[in-house]
XYZ file of C-alpha atoms in Angstrom:
786
model
C -18.381 19.267 26.757
C -18.070 15.786 28.336
C -18.323 17.016 31.512
C -21.408 18.971 31.022
C -23.346 15.550 29.184
C -21.979 13.505 32.071
C -23.424 15.605 34.628
C -26.736 16.328 32.500
C -27.112 12.294 32.446
C -26.491 11.883 36.353
C -28.935 14.371 36.782
C -31.349 13.169 34.809
C -30.764 9.315 36.470
C -30.723 11.134 39.854
C -34.261 12.394 39.434
C -35.495 9.213 37.818
C -34.538 7.255 40.672
C -34.292 10.005 43.790
C -30.811 8.826 44.837
C -28.845 11.157 46.978
C -25.200 12.283 46.280
C -22.720 10.400 48.475
C -19.240 11.664 47.131
C -17.048 13.048 49.572
C -14.329 13.942 47.341
C -13.945 14.647 43.329
C -11.238 13.039 41.174
C -9.423 15.151 38.476
C -9.645 14.181 35.043
C -6.681 12.206 33.823
C -5.863 14.940 31.516
C -5.238 17.307 34.657
C -2.582 15.193 35.953
C 0.785 14.902 34.164
C 3.703 12.542 35.775
C 7.360 14.046 35.963
C 10.139 11.697 36.032
C 9.874 9.039 38.470
C 9.646 5.233 38.526
C 5.870 5.660 37.527
C 6.735 7.937 34.574
C 9.420 5.296 33.353
C 6.437 2.763 33.888
C 4.293 4.567 31.904
C 6.489 5.425 29.111
C 7.548 1.943 28.876
C 4.058 0.779 28.877
C 3.098 3.359 25.839
C 6.338 1.020 23.885
C 4.118 -1.975 24.777
C 0.610 -0.753 23.455
C 2.149 -0.119 20.345
C 3.985 -3.137 19.805
C 0.726 -4.934 19.771
C -0.561 -5.342 16.380
C -4.228 -4.166 16.431
C -5.271 -6.187 13.315
C -4.082 -9.000 15.291
C -6.181 -8.177 18.642
C -9.288 -7.284 16.052
C -8.943 -10.613 14.413
C -11.689 -12.354 16.593
C -14.281 -9.706 15.921
C -13.974 -9.480 12.187
C -13.906 -13.530 12.082
C -17.167 -13.222 14.080
C -18.967 -10.771 11.892
C -17.864 -12.681 8.861
C -15.424 -10.058 7.731
C -11.825 -11.145 6.095
C -9.178 -10.976 8.439
C -6.432 -8.642 7.855
C -4.172 -10.532 10.182
C -4.184 -13.548 12.377
C -4.932 -13.552 15.625
C -2.862 -13.916 18.391
C -1.981 -17.186 19.682
C -2.201 -18.334 23.590
C -5.829 -17.274 25.084
C -6.459 -14.950 22.311
C -7.144 -18.392 20.178
C -7.884 -20.971 22.485
C -11.458 -19.904 23.837
C -10.872 -16.321 25.214
C -10.780 -14.891 21.623
C -11.279 -10.652 21.641
C -10.392 -10.638 25.591
C -7.247 -8.289 24.988
C -8.836 -6.618 22.159
C -11.322 -5.102 24.957
C -8.360 -4.313 27.528
C -6.664 -2.578 24.647
C -9.301 -0.090 24.049
C -9.164 0.773 27.898
C -5.563 0.737 28.043
C -5.306 3.278 24.662
C -7.937 5.267 26.159
C -6.288 5.768 29.794
C -2.753 6.236 28.130
C -4.328 9.048 25.728
C -5.642 10.953 28.495
C -2.658 10.606 30.457
C -0.168 11.598 27.894
C -2.294 13.167 25.036
C -0.072 11.085 22.906
C -1.682 10.999 19.291
C -0.048 8.040 18.268
C -2.100 6.415 20.715
C -5.434 8.320 19.917
C -4.780 7.103 16.004
C -4.683 3.459 17.260
C -7.417 3.887 19.696
C -9.452 5.601 16.780
C -8.793 2.926 14.343
C -9.705 -0.179 16.511
C -13.270 1.878 17.128
C -13.758 2.053 13.409
C -12.786 -1.900 12.686
C -15.491 -2.929 15.591
C -17.993 -0.370 14.480
C -17.906 -2.354 11.036
C -18.447 -5.270 13.505
C -21.434 -4.259 14.969
C -23.031 -2.730 11.833
C -22.177 -6.162 10.239
C -23.712 -8.202 13.175
C -26.882 -5.982 12.822
C -28.111 -6.371 16.394
C -25.613 -4.461 18.804
C -23.483 -6.891 19.309
C -19.861 -6.718 19.382
C -17.508 -9.837 19.990
C -14.829 -12.225 19.313
C -16.327 -15.226 21.291
C -15.906 -18.303 19.213
C -19.260 -18.959 17.331
C -20.917 -16.518 19.697
C -24.099 -16.006 17.409
C -25.043 -19.512 18.353
C -24.573 -19.692 22.036
C -26.019 -16.150 22.853
C -29.285 -17.370 21.059
C -29.077 -20.604 23.034
C -29.094 -18.287 26.020
C -31.810 -15.973 25.002
C -34.394 -19.000 24.215
C -33.251 -20.266 27.930
C -31.259 -22.903 27.111
C -28.563 -22.314 29.829
C -25.877 -24.627 30.865
C -23.633 -22.653 33.222
C -20.450 -23.459 35.208
C -17.721 -21.835 36.826
C -15.578 -21.311 34.171
C -17.749 -22.016 30.964
C -21.193 -21.215 29.543
C -22.875 -22.890 26.955
C -19.611 -24.849 26.183
C -17.534 -21.739 25.964
C -14.716 -20.384 28.026
C -16.610 -17.554 30.316
C -17.974 -15.460 27.234
C -19.735 -13.324 29.510
C -16.507 -12.410 31.264
C -14.974 -12.155 27.787
C -17.425 -9.764 26.406
C -17.465 -7.331 29.715
C -13.795 -6.407 28.355
C -15.486 -4.772 25.250
C -18.089 -3.161 27.116
C -15.623 -1.825 29.467
C -13.181 -0.811 26.721
C -16.011 0.996 25.127
C -17.068 2.880 28.265
C -13.277 4.060 28.774
C -13.016 5.289 25.518
C -16.158 7.451 25.843
C -15.161 8.817 29.254
C -11.495 9.265 29.031
C -11.122 9.980 25.230
C -14.157 12.090 24.567
C -14.894 9.247 21.559
C -18.429 9.835 20.405
C -18.664 6.517 18.242
C -17.260 4.446 21.308
C -20.427 6.055 23.376
C -22.688 4.561 20.445
C -21.453 1.469 19.958
C -21.860 1.249 24.020
C -25.360 1.887 24.270
C -26.696 -0.400 21.073
C -24.220 -3.252 22.715
C -26.295 -2.777 26.210
C -29.612 -2.541 23.934
C -28.583 -6.234 22.902
C -28.137 -7.281 26.534
C -31.182 -6.036 27.359
C -32.785 -8.527 24.444
C -30.747 -11.314 25.573
C -32.169 -11.512 29.127
C -35.839 -9.950 28.149
C -37.630 -13.656 27.793
C -35.541 -15.324 30.873
C -36.594 -15.440 34.439
C -34.778 -13.990 37.345
C -34.052 -17.610 38.207
C -32.676 -18.254 34.706
C -30.662 -15.298 34.738
C -29.131 -16.123 38.221
C -28.620 -19.671 36.806
C -26.406 -17.892 34.048
C -24.632 -15.785 36.331
C -22.488 -19.007 37.776
C -20.371 -18.708 35.059
C -18.248 -15.972 35.432
C -19.607 -12.546 34.081
C -16.228 -10.234 34.895
C -17.897 -6.442 35.986
C -20.714 -6.614 33.698
C -23.120 -5.360 36.277
C -20.482 -1.821 36.858
C -20.743 -1.098 33.519
C -24.317 -1.053 32.891
C -24.732 0.827 35.892
C -22.063 3.423 34.407
C -23.912 2.952 31.000
C -27.053 4.072 32.836
C -25.178 7.232 34.247
C -23.971 7.881 30.567
C -27.344 8.136 29.457
C -29.489 8.872 32.343
C -31.955 5.828 31.736
C -32.859 3.978 34.305
C -33.291 0.641 31.847
C -29.646 0.415 31.810
C -29.727 0.383 35.951
C -32.178 -2.231 35.933
C -30.162 -4.336 33.633
C -26.940 -3.723 36.370
C -29.113 -5.067 38.686
C -29.931 -8.278 36.805
C -26.591 -9.206 36.486
C -25.837 -8.876 39.857
C -25.336 -12.290 40.989
C -27.378 -12.818 44.659
C -24.994 -15.953 45.517
C -22.579 -13.356 46.314
C -24.064 -10.437 47.553
C -26.459 -11.771 50.135
C -23.329 -12.934 52.439
C -22.056 -9.669 52.373
C -25.177 -8.162 53.060
C -25.193 -9.954 56.165
C -21.630 -9.793 57.160
C -21.002 -13.272 56.553
C -17.220 -13.969 55.111
C -17.967 -16.854 52.733
C -14.878 -16.315 50.601
C -12.879 -19.381 51.398
C -12.270 -21.673 48.098
C -14.061 -18.942 45.954
C -11.982 -17.798 42.499
C -11.114 -14.343 43.854
C -10.975 -12.363 40.717
C -14.276 -13.988 39.608
C -15.767 -12.026 43.167
C -14.109 -8.914 43.192
C -15.625 -7.274 39.645
C -19.000 -8.173 41.052
C -18.854 -6.227 43.883
C -17.551 -3.261 41.734
C -20.632 -3.583 40.540
C -22.427 -3.638 43.724
C -20.715 -0.337 44.760
C -21.389 1.360 41.492
C -25.041 0.491 41.582
C -25.166 1.498 45.541
C -23.725 4.897 44.897
C -26.129 5.633 41.954
C -29.319 4.579 43.823
C -27.995 6.037 47.237
C -28.233 2.372 48.252
C -26.664 2.072 51.842
C -27.022 -1.837 52.685
C -25.268 -2.680 48.939
C -22.450 0.161 50.022
C -22.015 -1.620 53.177
C -21.857 -4.855 51.818
C -18.817 -3.454 49.552
C -17.125 -2.078 52.149
C -17.317 -5.229 54.066
C -15.932 -7.096 51.293
C -12.804 -4.527 51.254
C -12.543 -4.749 54.722
C -12.367 -8.832 54.665
C -10.124 -8.859 51.613
C -7.667 -6.229 52.622
C -7.354 -7.039 56.422
C -7.869 -10.419 56.568
C -6.995 -12.139 53.170
C -4.137 -10.082 51.855
C -0.296 -9.662 51.837
C 2.139 -7.418 52.369
C 2.591 -6.464 49.035
C -1.502 -5.646 49.129
C -2.111 -8.729 46.999
C -4.686 -11.954 47.823
C -4.855 -15.521 47.193
C -3.070 -18.732 45.805
C -3.668 -20.457 42.789
C -6.296 -17.753 41.816
C -8.430 -18.723 45.096
C -9.338 -17.432 48.213
C -7.103 -19.683 50.741
C -8.706 -20.142 54.362
C -8.149 -16.793 56.726
C -6.353 -19.107 59.619
C -4.039 -20.481 57.037
C -1.590 -19.080 55.025
C 0.781 -22.337 54.323
C -0.600 -23.197 50.550
C 0.481 -19.339 49.901
C 4.011 -19.667 51.025
C 4.569 -23.512 49.317
C 2.628 -22.443 46.124
C 4.369 -21.257 42.739
C 0.967 -19.923 42.060
C 0.982 -16.039 44.312
C -1.346 -13.441 44.352
C -2.645 -12.504 40.896
C -2.033 -9.117 39.521
C -5.863 -8.747 38.169
C -6.800 -9.194 41.864
C -4.874 -5.962 42.746
C -5.690 -3.710 39.562
C -9.597 -4.854 40.761
C -9.282 -4.393 44.465
C -7.358 -0.771 43.739
C -10.519 -0.246 41.351
C -12.626 -0.991 44.036
C -10.406 1.148 46.714
C -10.695 3.954 44.485
C -14.764 4.263 45.015
C -14.722 3.594 48.667
C -12.677 6.402 49.066
C -14.984 9.022 47.104
C -17.771 8.263 49.574
C -15.942 8.392 52.924
C -12.713 10.401 52.430
C -11.453 7.696 54.777
C -7.402 7.974 54.585
C -6.769 4.130 55.094
C -8.111 3.511 51.503
C -5.131 5.501 50.483
C -2.988 3.831 52.451
C -4.015 0.468 50.685
C -3.781 2.067 47.648
C -0.531 3.471 48.074
C 1.265 -0.123 49.330
C -0.239 -2.218 46.413
C 0.486 0.362 44.026
C 4.280 0.596 44.765
C 4.455 -3.478 45.761
C 2.431 -5.213 43.626
C 1.134 -2.996 40.793
C 4.707 -1.545 39.933
C 6.293 -4.307 40.746
C 4.080 -6.260 37.997
C 5.772 -4.652 35.240
C 9.808 -5.741 34.025
C 11.518 -2.308 34.354
C 13.772 -3.302 30.825
C 11.354 -4.949 28.625
C 7.972 -4.057 29.732
C 6.651 -7.368 30.391
C 3.983 -8.155 32.979
C 3.662 -10.410 35.756
C 0.437 -12.680 36.301
C 1.424 -14.671 39.785
C 3.541 -13.116 42.081
C 5.258 -15.957 44.504
C 5.568 -15.756 47.960
C 7.172 -19.073 48.032
C 10.534 -18.244 49.310
C 13.349 -18.923 46.708
C 10.977 -18.472 43.566
C 10.635 -16.319 40.851
C 8.178 -14.319 38.210
C 7.518 -14.738 34.934
C 7.437 -11.534 32.355
C 4.995 -11.558 29.585
C 6.034 -10.989 25.772
C 4.095 -8.628 23.633
C 3.472 -11.530 20.848
C 3.094 -14.508 22.901
C 1.231 -13.314 26.025
C -2.087 -12.881 25.925
C -3.408 -13.631 29.633
C -5.715 -11.106 31.666
C -3.057 -10.033 33.390
C -1.514 -8.575 30.464
C -4.956 -7.047 29.982
C -5.214 -5.315 33.079
C -1.330 -4.733 33.169
C -1.676 -2.690 30.021
C -4.217 -0.647 32.093
C -2.402 -0.354 35.239
C 0.744 1.452 33.857
C -1.260 4.127 31.787
C -3.213 5.484 34.895
C -0.681 6.223 37.655
C -2.282 10.221 37.764
C -5.674 8.907 38.589
C -5.287 8.820 42.433
C -2.633 11.210 43.190
C -4.811 14.004 44.202
C -8.708 14.698 44.616
C -10.683 17.710 45.544
C -14.005 19.334 47.004
C -15.097 22.858 45.673
C -12.589 24.255 47.927
C -10.098 21.404 49.317
C -7.046 19.824 47.693
C -5.884 16.408 48.899
C -2.295 15.520 48.454
C -2.885 11.607 48.594
C 0.313 10.123 46.981
C 3.709 11.364 46.716
C 4.413 10.765 42.804
C 6.302 13.731 41.057
C 3.561 15.329 38.787
C 1.810 18.493 37.635
C -1.703 19.094 38.202
C -3.883 21.571 36.520
C -6.781 22.445 39.148
C -9.064 24.526 36.040
C -11.761 25.607 38.304
C -9.342 27.286 40.972
C -7.200 28.141 37.819
C -3.932 26.886 39.712
C -1.149 24.684 38.800
C 0.425 22.632 41.543
C 3.892 20.904 40.828
C 4.907 17.911 43.004
C 8.423 16.719 42.883
C 10.956 14.877 44.615
C 13.180 11.647 44.728
C 10.789 9.593 46.555
C 11.349 7.216 48.238
C 14.644 7.359 48.227
C 14.768 10.550 50.012
C 11.399 10.198 52.328
C 10.208 13.835 51.130
C 8.275 15.796 48.897
C 7.853 19.554 47.843
C 4.857 20.896 46.341
C 4.618 24.325 44.388
C 1.870 26.531 44.449
C 1.335 28.521 41.271
C -2.557 30.391 40.968
C -3.162 33.162 38.099
C -3.719 35.373 40.825
C -3.577 34.669 44.802
C -6.349 32.229 45.832
C -7.904 31.108 48.994
C -7.955 26.971 49.626
C -7.570 24.306 51.570
C -5.006 21.810 51.283
C -4.970 18.529 52.920
C -1.718 16.879 52.765
C -1.749 13.053 53.728
C -0.647 11.915 57.066
C 1.031 8.566 55.917
C 0.168 5.679 58.425
C 3.748 4.604 58.204
C 4.988 7.693 59.379
C 5.237 7.858 63.360
C 3.041 10.181 65.443
C 4.652 13.568 65.751
C 7.751 12.930 63.407
C 5.990 14.651 60.252
C 7.342 18.127 59.255
C 6.059 20.433 57.265
C 7.610 23.840 55.905
C 5.712 26.790 54.088
C 8.364 29.045 52.050
C 11.086 27.543 54.547
C 9.054 28.298 57.740
C 8.121 25.269 59.494
C 4.399 24.721 59.881
C 2.788 23.331 63.294
C 1.358 19.900 62.133
C -1.614 18.485 63.429
C -3.315 15.569 61.847
C -7.040 16.099 61.732
C -9.763 13.349 61.907
C -9.702 12.334 58.291
C -6.060 11.542 58.541
C -4.517 14.722 56.966
C -2.929 18.028 57.816
C -5.152 20.798 56.869
C -3.549 24.404 55.979
C -5.960 26.833 54.751
C -4.927 30.020 53.472
C -4.578 32.697 50.437
C -2.097 31.019 48.045
C 0.400 33.035 46.020
C 2.607 32.266 42.777
C 5.737 30.365 43.933
C 4.830 29.145 47.487
C 6.570 25.957 48.470
C 5.453 23.329 51.044
C 7.963 20.674 51.902
C 6.740 17.474 53.564
C 9.704 15.289 55.466
C 8.078 11.659 55.971
C 10.569 9.793 58.042
C 10.548 6.018 57.418
C 11.640 2.972 59.892
C 11.723 -0.400 59.480
C 8.534 -2.380 60.635
C 7.527 -6.385 60.300
C 4.675 -7.846 59.146
C 3.420 -11.122 60.093
C 1.672 -13.390 58.134
C -2.218 -12.804 58.655
C -2.533 -16.399 60.050
C 0.063 -15.440 62.730
C 2.266 -17.911 61.531
C 5.989 -17.652 61.583
C 6.671 -16.122 58.539
C 7.217 -12.305 58.357
C 7.920 -9.708 55.857
C 10.249 -6.487 56.258
C 8.852 -3.236 55.481
C 10.382 0.091 55.380
C 7.906 2.744 55.476
C 5.328 1.728 52.484
C 8.034 -0.502 50.885
C 8.384 -4.072 51.141
C 11.938 -5.165 51.008
C 12.758 -8.134 49.495
C 16.202 -10.348 49.028
C 17.657 -11.394 45.676
C 18.732 -15.200 46.118
C 19.929 -16.830 42.808
C 19.295 -16.990 39.013
C 19.569 -20.446 38.357
C 16.955 -22.339 36.408
C 14.619 -19.944 35.715
C 12.556 -21.609 33.056
C 10.182 -19.656 30.909
C 11.107 -16.310 32.535
C 10.157 -14.704 29.372
C 6.929 -16.341 28.252
C 6.123 -18.161 25.411
C 2.394 -18.597 23.984
C 2.237 -22.099 25.825
C -1.052 -22.078 27.884
C 0.878 -22.677 31.208
C 3.193 -20.086 30.089
C 2.358 -17.603 32.816
C 3.579 -20.085 35.511
C 6.875 -20.236 37.048
C 7.646 -23.833 36.344
C 11.395 -23.952 37.374
C 12.963 -26.033 39.944
C 11.429 -25.167 43.287
C 14.186 -24.587 45.968
C 13.220 -27.094 48.974
C 11.704 -24.852 51.638
C 14.202 -26.682 54.249
C 17.228 -24.792 52.398
C 15.879 -21.344 52.705
C 17.332 -18.989 55.261
C 15.638 -18.905 58.542
C 15.566 -15.083 60.820
C 16.911 -16.488 64.602
C 15.331 -14.225 66.530
C 12.475 -13.302 68.715
C 9.957 -11.738 67.005
C 10.072 -8.352 68.626
C 13.885 -8.257 67.654
C 13.748 -8.595 64.016
C 13.910 -4.986 63.129
C 17.168 -4.753 64.932
C 18.644 -7.223 62.435
C 18.029 -4.905 59.695
C 20.746 -2.264 59.243
C 21.337 0.663 55.946
C 23.990 -0.024 53.592
C 26.036 2.994 53.545
C 26.142 4.721 50.281
C 23.561 2.253 48.926
C 20.113 3.974 48.782
C 17.046 2.053 49.915
C 19.371 -0.947 50.792
C 20.018 -2.866 54.143
C 21.287 -5.826 55.311
C 19.494 -8.594 57.205
C 21.750 -10.483 59.485
C 21.211 -13.556 62.251
C 20.092 -15.971 59.444
C 20.383 -19.825 59.438
C 21.104 -21.633 55.957
C 23.188 -24.332 54.845
C 22.894 -23.030 51.428
C 23.075 -19.126 51.746
C 25.237 -16.799 53.795
C 24.113 -15.497 56.917
C 23.525 -12.083 56.286
C 21.530 -11.198 52.883
C 20.734 -7.701 51.214
C 17.728 -6.140 51.584
C 16.111 -3.809 48.792
C 12.669 -2.533 47.677
C 10.776 -5.106 45.781
C 9.666 -3.395 42.958
C 13.299 -2.958 42.008
C 13.705 -6.831 41.749
C 13.651 -8.481 38.984
C 14.850 -11.508 36.777
C 16.069 -13.236 39.879
C 14.446 -15.677 42.778
C 13.806 -13.781 45.915
C 12.442 -13.984 49.357
C 9.814 -11.594 50.848
C 8.621 -13.611 53.786
C 10.970 -15.036 56.140
C 10.353 -18.047 58.226
C 11.364 -17.446 61.585
C 12.565 -19.205 65.035
C 14.213 -18.966 68.010
C 17.558 -20.536 68.525
C 15.695 -23.533 70.406
C 12.571 -23.900 67.833
C 15.513 -24.193 64.685
C 15.845 -27.727 64.760
C 12.209 -29.047 64.929
C 11.306 -26.246 62.696
C 13.571 -27.692 59.924
C 12.473 -31.114 60.694
C 9.055 -30.350 60.285
C 9.431 -28.657 56.908
C 11.813 -31.609 55.932
C 9.240 -33.889 56.386
C 6.364 -32.311 54.744
C 7.938 -31.434 51.748
C 9.717 -34.494 51.240
C 7.029 -36.353 49.566
C 5.809 -33.391 47.802
C 9.157 -32.908 45.897
C 9.536 -36.443 45.294
C 6.187 -36.245 43.664
C 6.945 -33.307 41.629
C 10.055 -34.870 40.232
C 8.178 -37.222 38.729
C 5.638 -35.390 37.151
C 5.206 -34.430 33.436
C 1.962 -32.899 33.938
C -1.001 -31.978 36.612
C -4.487 -30.680 36.612
C -5.975 -29.307 39.818
C -9.372 -29.901 39.470
C -11.996 -27.750 39.780
C -9.564 -24.753 39.499
C -10.390 -22.628 36.473
C -7.315 -21.660 34.869
C -5.527 -25.544 35.405
C -8.821 -26.635 33.888
C -8.793 -23.973 31.182
C -4.992 -25.144 30.048
C -5.536 -28.396 29.781
C -8.991 -28.029 27.861
C -11.748 -29.273 29.718
C -15.019 -30.953 28.599
C -17.224 -32.114 30.393
C -21.152 -33.459 30.571
C -23.034 -33.338 33.642
C -20.262 -32.105 35.812
C -20.026 -29.671 38.546
C -17.185 -28.557 40.787
C -16.931 -27.341 44.423
C -14.309 -27.006 47.398
C -13.727 -28.648 50.560
C -11.942 -25.656 52.742
C -10.033 -24.528 50.333
C -8.962 -27.803 48.330
C -11.116 -27.596 44.826
C -12.915 -30.629 43.540
C -14.463 -31.803 40.065
C -17.383 -34.789 40.256
C -19.654 -36.069 37.679
C -22.903 -37.933 36.981
C -21.738 -38.013 33.401
C -18.003 -37.331 32.609
C -15.014 -34.669 32.264
C -11.857 -34.912 30.436
C -8.378 -33.396 30.200
C -5.811 -32.939 27.348
C -2.536 -33.453 29.309
C 0.978 -33.344 28.041
C 3.069 -36.419 27.992
C 6.343 -34.879 27.073
C 8.843 -36.741 25.447
C 6.312 -39.674 25.736
C 7.719 -40.126 28.916
C 4.397 -41.056 30.796
C 4.362 -44.582 32.597
C 1.633 -43.898 35.411
C -0.987 -42.024 35.614
C -1.710 -40.714 39.025
C -5.001 -39.641 41.011
C -6.123 -37.597 43.952
C -9.484 -37.623 45.496
C -11.962 -37.217 48.034
C -13.537 -40.598 49.135
C -16.253 -39.164 51.272
C -19.562 -40.400 49.587
C -21.247 -43.372 49.586
C -21.754 -45.174 46.436
C -19.774 -43.462 43.874
C -17.998 -45.186 41.181
C -15.580 -44.350 38.108
C -13.731 -45.307 34.909
C -10.424 -43.962 33.906
C -9.934 -43.989 29.956
C -6.686 -42.444 28.370
C -7.546 -42.062 24.777
C -10.656 -43.806 24.663
C -9.096 -47.114 26.169
C -10.311 -47.733 29.840
C -7.326 -48.417 31.915
C -9.219 -48.476 35.511
C -12.505 -48.841 37.302
C -13.471 -48.346 40.893
C -16.215 -48.191 43.161
C -15.944 -45.896 46.464
C -18.142 -46.146 49.792
C -17.072 -43.073 51.394
C -14.592 -44.797 53.808
C -11.989 -42.151 54.270
C -14.183 -38.865 55.173
C -11.779 -35.871 54.186
C -8.780 -37.789 54.612
C -7.300 -37.626 50.517
C -6.528 -41.023 48.344
C -4.606 -41.799 46.055
C -4.734 -44.358 42.764
C -2.161 -44.700 40.632
C -2.842 -46.413 36.912
C -0.142 -47.591 34.708
C -0.501 -46.371 31.372
C -0.516 -48.911 28.615
C 2.524 -49.090 26.422
C 0.908 -48.766 23.219
C -0.198 -45.130 24.354
C 2.558 -43.219 23.921
C 1.405 -39.715 22.243
C 2.511 -36.494 23.215
C -0.594 -35.159 24.442
C -3.141 -37.626 25.866
C -6.843 -37.437 26.656
C -7.695 -38.275 29.907
C -11.270 -39.075 30.854
C -13.301 -39.595 33.892
C -16.791 -40.989 33.474
C -19.412 -42.168 36.568
C -20.004 -46.157 36.263
C -23.084 -48.218 36.753
C -25.242 -44.905 37.171
C -23.304 -44.007 39.986
C -21.526 -40.489 40.247
C -17.744 -40.134 40.174
C -15.910 -39.410 43.720
C -14.685 -35.657 44.419
C -11.413 -35.461 42.189
C -8.786 -33.284 43.289
C -5.916 -33.863 41.195
C -4.525 -35.833 37.907
C -0.859 -36.024 37.124
C 1.151 -37.919 34.592
C 3.828 -39.578 35.912
C 7.482 -40.723 34.500
C 7.665 -43.229 37.269
C 5.806 -44.805 40.108
């Protein structure tokens, strides 16, 4: 029934807007694919357990509070009671819907139905279609509807990204309809979309675009989905209204202006551009989306398929911060890049999208779940010798928990695709597919990637003719793929789409075996600096180093608990591959009787052995590790070590004295320090973010054990006639005037904290002075010594 309704809506909408069909392949419903024993099935089972450990009444608390109801349980802490209240509840709807579709588990379905019934109560009580947990949301939505819009990158009318927050509720309701066939969810979704139409009905296009400066998730995509679900063009108009031109216009011109931008703010917007394009048959918007994907994947992504440093896009010609930072690629980014990849593959049938999807799925998404606890990872550090932090279900309410519980609920979505008479086998994940229209069941079994082959058994109800399209993986050398049918070798010929086509009349029990030899390869950082990762087929290999000083390995509910704040091993101590780049693969050798285990030799380090063991990164957990290896020839080794040591010495000393730090202008550090501001805005020079103000801005910073002695400020002295006052706990401790004498060279000022100020938390306020703006402040620290 659901398929008929959606098909009818699609037809109605296409008649309304005269869109041309753009899909090249169709996907199977998650209900049609059941995972068999594999690492992915294990991850799915563990994620189901994690979902059921979450307390729905605690997730519902923000929604009930805003609707005026008594709470059944206290809200979760962490991000759920400090401004982003309710966002995990929206993700939870999506995750439950996906998990129910993937497993048919009735306990999951009951949990979903309960969430929806309580949200329905909230919508009825609100009386206008709205559902949300945004603190004091009714007041800010009234302000916005009246044209009183105060937008910043990470705030809107003094709230933490409320549009982003409610997008999770919209997406959760949509998914409950699409994946769990919940009619109440559909009705709530439509009513809430009507509320959004009312919200912006009196706003000009300029006012809406001003509002969209605040992160809004993928609202444009969801509204486009509502247009398809209902067949009503007014929701497509709404989707276009919620599409930010500032991001779209450069992409239409094929201009990469992403450096310094908050990465996961932009990716969902492009999902919306692509969704609208596919509905309208808009080739320009579709091409802009493809260009974005190409730019991010080919020029801004790392070997694991992830991107960003400190949540932001770094320069394409300088990945040094990626290597140095303890805030590596964010899991949310890859979650959304895979969603975009899925859209692009469907309208192109281009196998390169599947090659990327597979790489990111194994090396980032699968690796982001602790295989024992089910805990989820926010940042995957590329810094050699560092480690990752795992969430806990009762303490950790980050965005990457929200997207994470979705990630591990939908592994069946891309294994297969089809046309009327073709079946595409894209991923080698053990599974059973029921192709209803063909009355065929296909079983895929393997021990991949330990054994680089897979077996497909075709079981039609009766002899059936169709074409099997087997993906020729990019990591298999030309001419090395072997295929047999019922034990007889089949001549392999890769077609222009990157598949091996087998057209025949299939009978029950036909077996196809694909043998896909893997080889060792290396991949250099995208900026071509001398750091290399080591791959085996599609797998990133990594080395465990040690397990010392992994502070916060399992996160508490602190605002910065998702960051691995433990000791950073100096880069100068990290092993260096001493070799010509072209010879690195010869230094990697398999370990006998240990599956997918290798040794890497010819390493130089005063701390580590000259040989280390490599395993697939997705199997490496609760340890420090190395993914990217510095490389030097024997002649260049000494010079390289001296350069690294010189660059790190001052930074390590500064970090050792730092009690707390805010990177100004970056969303999460500022949110974690409860930014408040008036007449203030942010920007960046290259990839260095800053904040300035005509008025003021402030942070609430930790003064652990009351040990802070000095306040450290780093800033650009680049603009003439700037001035500021610095106050701590409302006491002015310093003032200065600036004349723009130092250009892009960063300046530092260190101020003494008065002895009578010794609170555990300090309010640091930076204000303009004498009617002048502040300089561009880059970083604020509390130091234990000068």
